[in-house]
Amino acid sequence: VQLQASGGGAVQPGDSLTLSCAASGRTSDIFAMGWFRQAPGKEREWVTAILWNEGNTYYADSVKGRFTISRDNAKNTVYLQMNSLKPEDTAVYYCVASNSRRVIATRKYDYWGQGTQVTVSS
């Protein structure tokens, strides 16, 4: 599975931004997709996940109520709608995918995209 993320950019606090992640290859094996992020000088942080077939969604407390993950199975694409952005959301965002049914518990993803920068600053 190959993942191509896009949509990052520089915005002001309170703005919105949508990231996209297109999957290619053996997409029929995907069980879940999601996003991680890594801010400068900080450890990589899990942000959100979605079950590819069922559509169940999961969020980190830090983004719950502000971020929404969704998917378009026909386009093999996952989206991350980010609203009410804060400076602390500044990070490189990585799209991830996994074939494992245990991934929601383990958060150990098999496939990673290249990362897209999101900068929130006034």
Coordinates of N, CA, C and O in Angstrom, one line a residue, residues 8-105:
G8 N -1.6 20.2 3.2 CA -1.1 21.0 4.3 C -0.9 22.5 3.9 O -1.0 22.8 2.7
G9 N -0.6 23.3 4.9 CA -0.3 24.7 4.6 C -0.2 25.6 5.8 O -0.2 25.0 6.9
A10 N -0.1 26.9 5.6 CA 0.0 27.8 6.8 C -1.3 28.6 6.9 O -1.8 29.1 5.9
V11 N -1.9 28.5 8.1 CA -3.2 29.2 8.4 C -3.1 29.9 9.7 O -2.1 29.8 10.5
Q12 N -4.1 30.7 10.0 CA -4.1 31.5 11.3 C -5.0 30.7 12.3 O -5.8 29.9 11.9
P13 N -4.7 31.0 13.6 CA -5.6 30.4 14.6 C -7.0 30.6 14.3 O -7.5 31.7 14.0
G14 N -7.8 29.5 14.5 CA -9.2 29.6 14.3 C -9.7 29.2 12.9 O -10.8 28.9 12.6
D15 N -8.7 29.1 12.0 CA -9.0 28.7 10.6 C -9.2 27.2 10.5 O -9.0 26.4 11.4
S16 N -9.6 26.8 9.3 CA -9.8 25.4 9.0 C -8.9 25.0 7.8 O -8.5 25.8 7.0
L17 N -8.7 23.7 7.8 CA -7.8 23.1 6.7 C -8.2 21.6 6.6 O -8.6 21.0 7.6
T18 N -8.2 21.1 5.3 CA -8.5 19.8 5.1 C -7.3 19.0 4.5 O -6.8 19.5 3.4
L19 N -6.9 17.9 5.1 CA -5.9 17.1 4.5 C -6.5 15.9 3.8 O -7.6 15.4 4.2
S20 N -5.8 15.5 2.7 CA -6.3 14.3 2.0 C -5.2 13.3 2.0 O -4.0 13.6 2.0
C21 N -5.6 12.0 1.9 CA -4.6 10.9 1.8 C -5.1 9.9 0.8 O -6.1 9.2 1.1
A22 N -4.5 9.7 -0.3 CA -4.9 8.8 -1.4 C -4.1 7.5 -1.2 O -2.8 7.5 -1.2
A23 N -4.8 6.4 -1.1 CA -4.1 5.1 -1.0 C -4.1 4.4 -2.4 O -5.1 4.5 -3.1
S24 N -3.0 3.7 -2.6 CA -2.9 2.9 -3.9 C -2.2 1.6 -3.6 O -1.7 1.4 -2.5
G25 N -2.3 0.6 -4.5 CA -1.7 -0.7 -4.3 C -2.8 -1.6 -3.8 O -4.0 -1.6 -4.2
R26 N -2.5 -2.5 -2.8 CA -3.4 -3.5 -2.3 C -4.4 -2.9 -1.3 O -4.4 -3.2 -0.1
T27 N -5.2 -2.0 -1.8 CA -6.1 -1.2 -0.9 C -7.2 -2.1 -0.3 O -7.8 -1.8 0.7
S28 N -7.5 -3.3 -1.0 CA -8.5 -4.2 -0.5 C -8.1 -4.8 0.8 O -9.0 -5.3 1.5
D29 N -6.9 -4.8 1.2 CA -6.4 -5.4 2.4 C -6.5 -4.4 3.6 O -6.2 -4.8 4.7
I30 N -6.8 -3.1 3.3 CA -6.7 -2.1 4.4 C -7.9 -2.4 5.4 O -9.0 -2.5 5.0
F31 N -7.5 -2.4 6.7 CA -8.5 -2.5 7.8 C -8.8 -1.1 8.3 O -10.0 -0.8 8.6
A32 N -7.8 -0.3 8.5 CA -8.0 1.0 9.1 C -7.0 2.0 8.5 O -5.9 1.6 8.1
M33 N -7.3 3.3 8.5 CA -6.4 4.4 8.1 C -6.5 5.4 9.2 O -7.5 5.5 10.0
G34 N -5.5 6.3 9.2 CA -5.6 7.4 10.2 C -4.5 8.4 10.0 O -3.9 8.5 8.9
W35 N -4.3 9.2 11.0 CA -3.3 10.3 11.0 C -2.5 10.3 12.3 O -3.0 10.1 13.3
F36 N -1.2 10.5 12.1 CA -0.3 10.9 13.2 C 0.2 12.3 12.9 O 0.1 12.8 11.8
R37 N 0.8 12.9 13.9 CA 1.5 14.2 13.7 C 2.7 14.3 14.6 O 2.8 13.6 15.7
Q38 N 3.6 15.1 14.2 CA 4.9 15.3 15.0 C 5.2 16.8 14.9 O 5.5 17.3 13.9
A39 N 5.2 17.4 16.1 CA 5.6 18.8 16.2 C 7.1 18.9 16.5 O 7.7 17.9 17.0
P40 N 7.7 20.0 16.2 CA 9.1 20.2 16.4 C 9.5 19.9 17.8 O 8.9 20.4 18.8
G41 N 10.5 19.0 18.0 CA 11.0 18.7 19.3 C 10.1 17.8 20.2 O 10.4 17.6 21.4
K42 N 9.0 17.3 19.6 CA 8.1 16.4 20.3 C 8.0 15.0 19.7 O 8.4 14.9 18.5
E43 N 7.5 14.1 20.4 CA 7.3 12.7 19.9 C 6.1 12.7 19.0 O 5.2 13.5 19.0
R44 N 6.2 11.7 18.1 CA 5.0 11.5 17.2 C 3.8 11.2 18.0 O 3.8 10.4 18.9
E45 N 2.7 11.8 17.6 CA 1.4 11.6 18.3 C 0.3 11.1 17.4 O 0.1 11.6 16.3
W46 N -0.4 10.1 17.9 CA -1.5 9.6 17.2 C -2.7 10.6 17.3 O -2.9 11.2 18.3
V47 N -3.3 10.8 16.1 CA -4.4 11.9 16.1 C -5.8 11.2 15.9 O -6.7 11.6 16.7
T48 N -5.9 10.4 14.9 CA -7.3 9.8 14.6 C -7.2 8.6 13.7 O -6.1 8.4 13.1
A49 N -8.2 7.8 13.7 CA -8.3 6.6 12.9 C -9.7 6.4 12.4 O -10.7 6.8 13.1
I50 N -9.8 5.6 11.3 CA -11.2 5.3 10.8 C -11.1 3.8 10.3 O -10.1 3.5 9.6
L51 N -12.1 3.1 10.5 CA -12.2 1.7 10.0 C -12.6 1.8 8.5 O -13.6 2.5 8.2
W52 N -11.9 1.1 7.7 CA -12.1 1.3 6.2 C -13.4 0.9 5.8 O -14.1 1.6 5.0
N53 N -13.9 -0.2 6.3 CA -15.2 -0.7 5.8 C -16.4 -0.2 6.7 O -17.4 0.3 6.2
E54 N -16.3 -0.3 8.0 CA -17.4 0.1 8.9 C -17.5 1.6 9.1 O -18.6 2.1 9.3
G55 N -16.4 2.3 8.9 CA -16.5 3.8 9.1 C -16.4 4.2 10.5 O -16.5 5.5 10.8
N56 N -16.2 3.3 11.5 CA -16.0 3.8 12.9 C -14.8 4.7 13.0 O -13.8 4.5 12.4
T57 N -15.0 5.8 13.8 CA -13.9 6.7 14.0 C -13.4 6.9 15.4 O -14.2 6.6 16.3
Y58 N -12.2 7.3 15.6 CA -11.5 7.4 16.9 C -10.6 8.6 16.8 O -10.0 8.9 15.8
Y59 N -10.6 9.3 18.0 CA -9.9 10.6 18.1 C -9.1 10.7 19.3 O -9.5 10.3 20.4
A60 N -8.0 11.4 19.2 CA -7.2 11.8 20.4 C -8.0 12.9 21.1 O -8.7 13.7 20.5
D61 N -7.9 13.0 22.4 CA -8.6 14.0 23.2 C -8.3 15.4 22.8 O -9.1 16.3 22.8
S62 N -7.0 15.6 22.3 CA -6.6 16.9 22.0 C -7.2 17.5 20.7 O -7.2 18.7 20.5
V63 N -7.9 16.6 19.9 CA -8.5 17.1 18.7 C -10.0 16.8 18.6 O -10.7 17.2 17.7
K64 N -10.5 16.0 19.6 CA -11.9 15.7 19.6 C -12.8 16.9 19.6 O -12.6 17.8 20.4
G65 N -13.8 16.9 18.7 CA -14.7 18.0 18.6 C -14.2 19.1 17.6 O -15.0 19.9 17.2
R66 N -13.0 19.0 17.2 CA -12.4 20.0 16.2 C -12.0 19.3 14.9 O -12.2 19.9 13.8
F67 N -11.6 18.1 15.0 CA -11.1 17.4 13.8 C -12.1 16.3 13.4 O -12.7 15.7 14.3
T68 N -12.3 16.0 12.1 CA -13.2 15.0 11.6 C -12.5 14.2 10.6 O -12.0 14.8 9.6
I69 N -12.4 12.9 10.7 CA -11.9 12.0 9.7 C -13.0 11.3 9.0 O -14.0 11.0 9.5
S70 N -12.8 11.2 7.7 CA -13.8 10.6 6.8 C -13.1 9.8 5.7 O -11.9 10.0 5.5
R71 N -13.8 9.0 5.0 CA -13.2 8.3 3.9 C -14.2 8.2 2.7 O -15.4 8.2 2.9
D72 N -13.6 8.1 1.5 CA -14.3 7.8 0.3 C -13.8 6.6 -0.3 O -12.7 6.6 -0.9
N73 N -14.5 5.5 -0.1 CA -13.9 4.2 -0.5 C -13.8 4.1 -2.0 O -12.8 3.4 -2.5
A74 N -14.6 4.7 -2.7 CA -14.5 4.6 -4.2 C -13.3 5.3 -4.7 O -12.7 4.9 -5.7
K75 N -12.8 6.3 -4.0 CA -11.6 7.0 -4.4 C -10.4 6.6 -3.6 O -9.3 7.1 -3.8
N76 N -10.6 5.6 -2.7 CA -9.5 5.1 -1.8 C -8.8 6.3 -1.1 O -7.5 6.4 -1.1
T77 N -9.6 7.2 -0.6 CA -9.0 8.4 0.0 C -9.6 8.7 1.3 O -10.8 8.5 1.6
V78 N -8.8 9.1 2.3 CA -9.2 9.5 3.6 C -9.0 11.0 3.7 O -8.0 11.6 3.2
Y79 N -9.9 11.7 4.4 CA -9.8 13.1 4.6 C -9.7 13.4 6.1 O -10.3 12.7 6.9
L80 N -9.0 14.5 6.4 CA -9.0 15.0 7.8 C -9.4 16.5 7.8 O -8.6 17.4 7.3
Q81 N -10.6 16.8 8.2 CA -11.1 18.1 8.3 C -10.7 18.7 9.6 O -11.1 18.1 10.7
M82 N -9.9 19.8 9.6 CA -9.5 20.3 10.9 C -10.1 21.7 11.0 O -9.8 22.6 10.2
N83 N -10.8 21.9 12.1 CA -11.5 23.2 12.4 C -10.9 23.8 13.6 O -10.3 23.1 14.4
S84 N -11.1 25.1 13.8 CA -10.7 25.8 15.0 C -9.2 25.5 15.3 O -8.9 25.1 16.5
L85 N -8.4 25.6 14.3 CA -7.0 25.2 14.5 C -6.3 26.1 15.5 O -6.6 27.3 15.6
K86 N -5.4 25.5 16.3 CA -4.6 26.2 17.3 C -3.1 26.1 17.0 O -2.7 25.2 16.3
P87 N -2.4 27.1 17.5 CA -0.9 27.0 17.3 C -0.3 25.6 17.7 O 0.6 25.2 17.0
E88 N -0.9 25.0 18.7 CA -0.3 23.7 19.1 C -0.7 22.6 18.1 O -0.2 21.4 18.3
D89 N -1.5 22.9 17.1 CA -1.7 21.9 16.1 C -0.6 21.9 15.0 O -0.6 21.0 14.1
T90 N 0.3 22.8 15.1 CA 1.4 22.9 14.2 C 2.2 21.6 14.3 O 2.7 21.3 15.3
A91 N 2.4 21.0 13.1 CA 3.1 19.7 13.1 C 3.2 19.2 11.6 O 2.5 19.7 10.8
V92 N 4.0 18.2 11.4 CA 4.0 17.4 10.2 C 3.0 16.3 10.4 O 3.0 15.6 11.4
Y93 N 2.0 16.2 9.5 CA 0.9 15.2 9.6 C 1.2 14.1 8.7 O 1.5 14.3 7.5
Y94 N 1.1 12.9 9.2 CA 1.4 11.7 8.5 C 0.1 10.8 8.3 O -0.5 10.5 9.3
C95 N -0.1 10.4 7.1 CA -1.2 9.5 6.9 C -0.7 8.1 7.1 O 0.4 7.8 6.7
V96 N -1.5 7.2 7.7 CA -1.1 5.8 7.9 C -2.2 4.9 7.6 O -3.4 5.2 7.5
A97 N -1.8 3.6 7.4 CA -2.8 2.6 7.1 C -2.3 1.2 7.6 O -1.1 1.1 7.8
S98 N -3.2 0.4 7.9 CA -2.9 -0.9 8.5 C -3.8 -2.0 8.0 O -5.0 -1.8 7.8
N99 N -3.3 -3.2 7.9 CA -4.1 -4.4 7.5 C -4.6 -5.2 8.8 O -5.4 -6.1 8.7
S100 N -4.1 -4.8 9.9 CA -4.3 -5.5 11.1 C -5.6 -5.1 11.8 O -5.8 -3.9 12.0
R101 N -6.3 -6.1 12.3 CA -7.5 -5.8 13.1 C -7.2 -5.4 14.5 O -8.1 -4.9 15.2
R102 N -5.9 -5.5 14.9 CA -5.5 -5.1 16.2 C -5.1 -3.6 16.3 O -4.7 -3.1 17.3
V103 N -5.0 -3.0 15.1 CA -4.4 -1.7 15.0 C -5.0 -0.6 15.9 O -4.4 0.3 16.4
I104 N -6.4 -0.7 16.1 CA -7.0 0.4 16.9 C -6.5 0.3 18.3 O -6.3 1.4 18.9
A105 N -6.2 -0.9 18.8 CA -5.6 -1.0 20.1 C -4.1 -0.7 20.2 O -3.6 -0.1 21.1

